[in-house]
PDB file of C-alpha atoms and ligand atoms in Angstrom:
ATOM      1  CA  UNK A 156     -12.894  53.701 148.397  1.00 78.00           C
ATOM      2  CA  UNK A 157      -9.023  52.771 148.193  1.00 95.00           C
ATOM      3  CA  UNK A 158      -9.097  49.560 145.686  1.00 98.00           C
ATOM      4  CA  UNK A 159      -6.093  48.018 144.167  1.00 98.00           C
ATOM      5  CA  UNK A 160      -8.740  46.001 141.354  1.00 99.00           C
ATOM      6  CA  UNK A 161     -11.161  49.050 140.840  1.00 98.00           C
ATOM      7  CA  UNK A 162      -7.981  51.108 140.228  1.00 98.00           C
ATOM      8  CA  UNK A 163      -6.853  48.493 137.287  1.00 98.00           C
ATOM      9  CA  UNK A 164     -10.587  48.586 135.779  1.00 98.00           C
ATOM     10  CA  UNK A 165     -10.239  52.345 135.406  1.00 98.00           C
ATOM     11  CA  UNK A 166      -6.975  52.479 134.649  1.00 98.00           C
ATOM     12  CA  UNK A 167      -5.304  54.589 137.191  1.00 98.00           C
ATOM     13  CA  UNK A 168      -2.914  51.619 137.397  1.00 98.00           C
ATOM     14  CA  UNK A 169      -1.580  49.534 134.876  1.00 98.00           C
ATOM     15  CA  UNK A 170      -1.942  45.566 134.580  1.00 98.00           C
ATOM     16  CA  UNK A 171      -1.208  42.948 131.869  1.00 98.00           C
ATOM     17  CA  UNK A 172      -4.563  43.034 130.274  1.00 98.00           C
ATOM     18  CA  UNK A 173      -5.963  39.370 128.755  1.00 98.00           C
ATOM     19  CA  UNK A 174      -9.436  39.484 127.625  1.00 98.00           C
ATOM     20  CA  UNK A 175     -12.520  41.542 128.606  1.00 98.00           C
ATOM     21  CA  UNK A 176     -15.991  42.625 128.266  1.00 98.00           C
ATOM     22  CA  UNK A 177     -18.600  45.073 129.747  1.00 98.00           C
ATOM     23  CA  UNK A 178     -18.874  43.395 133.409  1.00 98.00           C
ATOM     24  CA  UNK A 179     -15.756  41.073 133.675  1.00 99.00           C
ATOM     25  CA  UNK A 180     -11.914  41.732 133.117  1.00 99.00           C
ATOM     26  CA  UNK A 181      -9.027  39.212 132.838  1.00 99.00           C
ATOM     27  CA  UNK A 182      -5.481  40.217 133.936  1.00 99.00           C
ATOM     28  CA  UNK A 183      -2.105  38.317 134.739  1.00 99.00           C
ATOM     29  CA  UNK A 184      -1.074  37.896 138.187  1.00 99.00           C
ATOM     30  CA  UNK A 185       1.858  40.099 139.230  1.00 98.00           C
ATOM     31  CA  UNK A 186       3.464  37.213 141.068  1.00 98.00           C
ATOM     32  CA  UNK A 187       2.315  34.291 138.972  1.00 98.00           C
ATOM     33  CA  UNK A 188       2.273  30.712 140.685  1.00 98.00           C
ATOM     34  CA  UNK A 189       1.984  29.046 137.118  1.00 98.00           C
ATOM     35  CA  UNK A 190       2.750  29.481 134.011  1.00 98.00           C
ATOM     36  CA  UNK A 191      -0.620  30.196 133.527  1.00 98.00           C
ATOM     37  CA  UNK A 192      -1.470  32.510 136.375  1.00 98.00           C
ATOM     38  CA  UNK A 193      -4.395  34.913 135.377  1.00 99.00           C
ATOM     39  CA  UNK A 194      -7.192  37.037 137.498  1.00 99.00           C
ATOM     40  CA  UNK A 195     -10.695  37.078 136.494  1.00 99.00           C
ATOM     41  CA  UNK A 196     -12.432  39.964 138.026  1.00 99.00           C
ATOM     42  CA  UNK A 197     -16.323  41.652 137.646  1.00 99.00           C
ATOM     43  CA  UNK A 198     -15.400  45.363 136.942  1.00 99.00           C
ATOM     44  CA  UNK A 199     -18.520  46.557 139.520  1.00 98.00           C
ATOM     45  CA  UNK A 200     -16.662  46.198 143.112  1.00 98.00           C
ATOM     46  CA  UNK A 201     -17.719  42.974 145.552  1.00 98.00           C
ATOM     47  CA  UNK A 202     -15.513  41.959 148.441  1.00 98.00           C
ATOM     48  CA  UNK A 203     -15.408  38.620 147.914  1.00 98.00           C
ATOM     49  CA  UNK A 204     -16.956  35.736 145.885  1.00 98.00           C
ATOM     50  CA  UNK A 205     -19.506  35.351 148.523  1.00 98.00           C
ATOM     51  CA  UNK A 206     -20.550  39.090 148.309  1.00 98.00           C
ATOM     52  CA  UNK A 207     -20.810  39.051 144.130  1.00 98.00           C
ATOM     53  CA  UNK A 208     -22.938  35.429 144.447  1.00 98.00           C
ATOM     54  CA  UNK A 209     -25.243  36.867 146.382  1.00 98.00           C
ATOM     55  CA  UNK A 210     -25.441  40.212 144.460  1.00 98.00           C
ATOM     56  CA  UNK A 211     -24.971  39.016 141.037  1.00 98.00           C
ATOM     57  CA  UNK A 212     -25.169  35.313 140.014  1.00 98.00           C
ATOM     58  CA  UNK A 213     -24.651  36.072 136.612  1.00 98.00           C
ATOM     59  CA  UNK A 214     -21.290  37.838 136.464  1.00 98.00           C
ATOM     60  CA  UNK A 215     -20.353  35.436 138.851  1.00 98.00           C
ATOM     61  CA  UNK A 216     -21.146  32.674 135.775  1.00 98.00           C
ATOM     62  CA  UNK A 217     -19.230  35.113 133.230  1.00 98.00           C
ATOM     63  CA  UNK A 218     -15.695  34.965 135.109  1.00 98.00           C
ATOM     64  CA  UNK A 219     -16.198  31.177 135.129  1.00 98.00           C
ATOM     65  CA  UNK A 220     -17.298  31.480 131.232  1.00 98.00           C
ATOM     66  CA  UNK A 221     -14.119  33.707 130.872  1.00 98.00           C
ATOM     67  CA  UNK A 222     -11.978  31.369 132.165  1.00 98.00           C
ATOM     68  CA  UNK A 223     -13.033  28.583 129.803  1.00 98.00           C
ATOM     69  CA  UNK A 224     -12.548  31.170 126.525  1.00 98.00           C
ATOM     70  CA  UNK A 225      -9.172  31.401 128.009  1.00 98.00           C
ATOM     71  CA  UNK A 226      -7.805  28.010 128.770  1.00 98.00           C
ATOM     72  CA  UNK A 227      -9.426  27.126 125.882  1.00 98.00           C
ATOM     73  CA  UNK A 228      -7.547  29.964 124.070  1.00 98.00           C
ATOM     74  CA  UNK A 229      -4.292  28.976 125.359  1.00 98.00           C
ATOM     75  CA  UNK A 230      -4.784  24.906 125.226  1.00 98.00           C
ATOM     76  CA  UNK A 231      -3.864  24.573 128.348  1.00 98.00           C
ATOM     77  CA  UNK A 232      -4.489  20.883 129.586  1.00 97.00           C
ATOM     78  CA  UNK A 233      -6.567  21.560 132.468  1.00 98.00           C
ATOM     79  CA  UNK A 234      -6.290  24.327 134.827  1.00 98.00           C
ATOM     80  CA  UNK A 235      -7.656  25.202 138.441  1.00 98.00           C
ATOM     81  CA  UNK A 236      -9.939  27.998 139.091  1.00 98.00           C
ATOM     82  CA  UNK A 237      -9.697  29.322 142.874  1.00 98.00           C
ATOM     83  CA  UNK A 238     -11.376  31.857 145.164  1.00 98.00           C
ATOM     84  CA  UNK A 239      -9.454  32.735 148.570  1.00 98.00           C
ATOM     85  CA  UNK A 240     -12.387  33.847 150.584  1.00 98.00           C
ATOM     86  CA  UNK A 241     -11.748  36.122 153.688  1.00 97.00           C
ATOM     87  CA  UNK A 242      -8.360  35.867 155.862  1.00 95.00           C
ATOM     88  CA  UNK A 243      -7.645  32.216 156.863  1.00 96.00           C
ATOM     89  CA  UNK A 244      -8.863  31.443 152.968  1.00 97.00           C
ATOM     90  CA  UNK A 245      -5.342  33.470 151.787  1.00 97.00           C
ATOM     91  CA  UNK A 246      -7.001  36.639 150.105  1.00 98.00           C
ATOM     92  CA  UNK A 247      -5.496  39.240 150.517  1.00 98.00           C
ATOM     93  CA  UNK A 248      -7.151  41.944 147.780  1.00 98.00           C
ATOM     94  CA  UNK A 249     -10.707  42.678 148.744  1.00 98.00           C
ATOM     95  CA  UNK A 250     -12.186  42.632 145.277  1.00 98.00           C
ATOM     96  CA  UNK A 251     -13.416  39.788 144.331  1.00 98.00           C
ATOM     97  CA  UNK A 252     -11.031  37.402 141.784  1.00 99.00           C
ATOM     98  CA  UNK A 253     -10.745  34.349 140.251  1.00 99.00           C
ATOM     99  CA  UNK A 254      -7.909  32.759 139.850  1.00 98.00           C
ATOM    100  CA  UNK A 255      -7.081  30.771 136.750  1.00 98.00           C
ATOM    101  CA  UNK A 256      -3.954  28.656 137.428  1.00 98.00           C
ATOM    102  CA  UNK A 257      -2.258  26.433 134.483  1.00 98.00           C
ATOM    103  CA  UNK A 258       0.397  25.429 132.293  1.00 98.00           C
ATOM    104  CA  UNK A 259       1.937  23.004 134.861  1.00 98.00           C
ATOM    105  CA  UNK A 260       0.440  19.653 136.780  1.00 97.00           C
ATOM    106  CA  UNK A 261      -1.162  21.316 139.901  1.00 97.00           C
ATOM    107  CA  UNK A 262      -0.470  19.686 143.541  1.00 96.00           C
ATOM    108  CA  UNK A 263      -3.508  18.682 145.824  1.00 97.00           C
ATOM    109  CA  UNK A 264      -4.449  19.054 147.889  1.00 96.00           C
ATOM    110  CA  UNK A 265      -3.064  22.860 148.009  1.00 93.00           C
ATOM    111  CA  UNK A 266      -1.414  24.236 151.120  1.00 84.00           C
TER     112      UNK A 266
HETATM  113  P1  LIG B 355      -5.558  36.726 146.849  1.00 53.07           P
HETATM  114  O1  LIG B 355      -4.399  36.422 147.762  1.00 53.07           O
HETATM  115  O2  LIG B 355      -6.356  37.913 147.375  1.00 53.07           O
HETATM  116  O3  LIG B 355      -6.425  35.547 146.527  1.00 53.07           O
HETATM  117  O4  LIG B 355      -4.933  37.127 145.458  1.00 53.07           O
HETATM  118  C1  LIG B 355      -4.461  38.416 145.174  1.00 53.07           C
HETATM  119  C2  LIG B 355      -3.578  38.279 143.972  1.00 53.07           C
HETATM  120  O5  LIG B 355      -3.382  39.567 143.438  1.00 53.07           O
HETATM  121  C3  LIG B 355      -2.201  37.696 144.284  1.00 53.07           C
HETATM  122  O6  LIG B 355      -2.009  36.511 143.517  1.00 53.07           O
HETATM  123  C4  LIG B 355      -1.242  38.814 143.897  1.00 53.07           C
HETATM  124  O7  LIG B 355      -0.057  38.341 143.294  1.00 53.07           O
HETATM  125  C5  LIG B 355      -2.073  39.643 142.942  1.00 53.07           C
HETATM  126  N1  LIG B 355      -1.736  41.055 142.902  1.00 53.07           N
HETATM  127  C6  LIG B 355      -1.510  41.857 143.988  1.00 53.07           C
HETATM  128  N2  LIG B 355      -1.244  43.112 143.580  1.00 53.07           N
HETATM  129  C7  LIG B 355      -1.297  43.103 142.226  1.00 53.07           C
HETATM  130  C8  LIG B 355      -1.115  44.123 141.225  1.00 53.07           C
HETATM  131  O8  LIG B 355      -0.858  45.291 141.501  1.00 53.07           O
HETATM  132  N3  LIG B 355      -1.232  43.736 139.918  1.00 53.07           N
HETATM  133  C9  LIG B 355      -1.531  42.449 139.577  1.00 53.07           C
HETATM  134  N4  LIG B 355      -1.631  42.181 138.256  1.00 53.07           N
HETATM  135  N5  LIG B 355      -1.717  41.479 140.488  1.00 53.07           N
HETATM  136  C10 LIG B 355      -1.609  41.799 141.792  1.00 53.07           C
HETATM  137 ZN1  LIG B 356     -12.691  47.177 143.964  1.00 53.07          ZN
END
């Protein structure tokens, strides 16, 4: 398999690393929206967010648990957590990924 995400969990290529444990790593965006613009991803391999809820609720509750240790971390004053799901959701990197956005005020509803 030919993925972008499992490729930055072993290494092969490089990424800003943030935080991580044993199931969940936290990287910044390459083409950050926010200040704050930071991927949350399980290190196992699932499509989407759909695919890793129904394999594996609770990795799926340590990105979210990451992404408080981080905004907390960082102060920020608020943030937005996103999944794109599939192709009219916007995702375009088929390993599943949080988004944690923040660091500015966020418009809504988003485009
Ligand atoms: P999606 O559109 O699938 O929800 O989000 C994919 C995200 O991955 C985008 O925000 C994009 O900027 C980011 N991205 C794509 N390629 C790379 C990369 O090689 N390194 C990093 N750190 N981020 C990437
Ligand atoms: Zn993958």
């Amino acid at each position: 398999m030919n993925c972008l995400f499992c490729a930055i969990v072993t290494g092969d290529i490089p990424a800003s690393k943030v935080k991580e444990n044993a199931n969940v790593l936290a990287f910044n965006d390459i083409n950050p929206q926010a200040p704050t613009h930071i991927l949350i991803i399980p290190k196992a391999h699932y499509e989407n967010a759909a695919e890793l809820a129904a394999a594996d609720q609770k990795v799926l509750g340590e990105l979210f648990a990451m992404a408080r240790e981080i905004a907390d971390e960082k102060t920020l004053n608020g943030y937005r957590t996103v999944f794109n799901t599939g192709e009219d959701g916007g995702q375009t990197v088929f390993h599943a990924h949080l988004h944690l956005l923040g660091g500015r005020s966020l418009q809504w509803p988003p485009g």
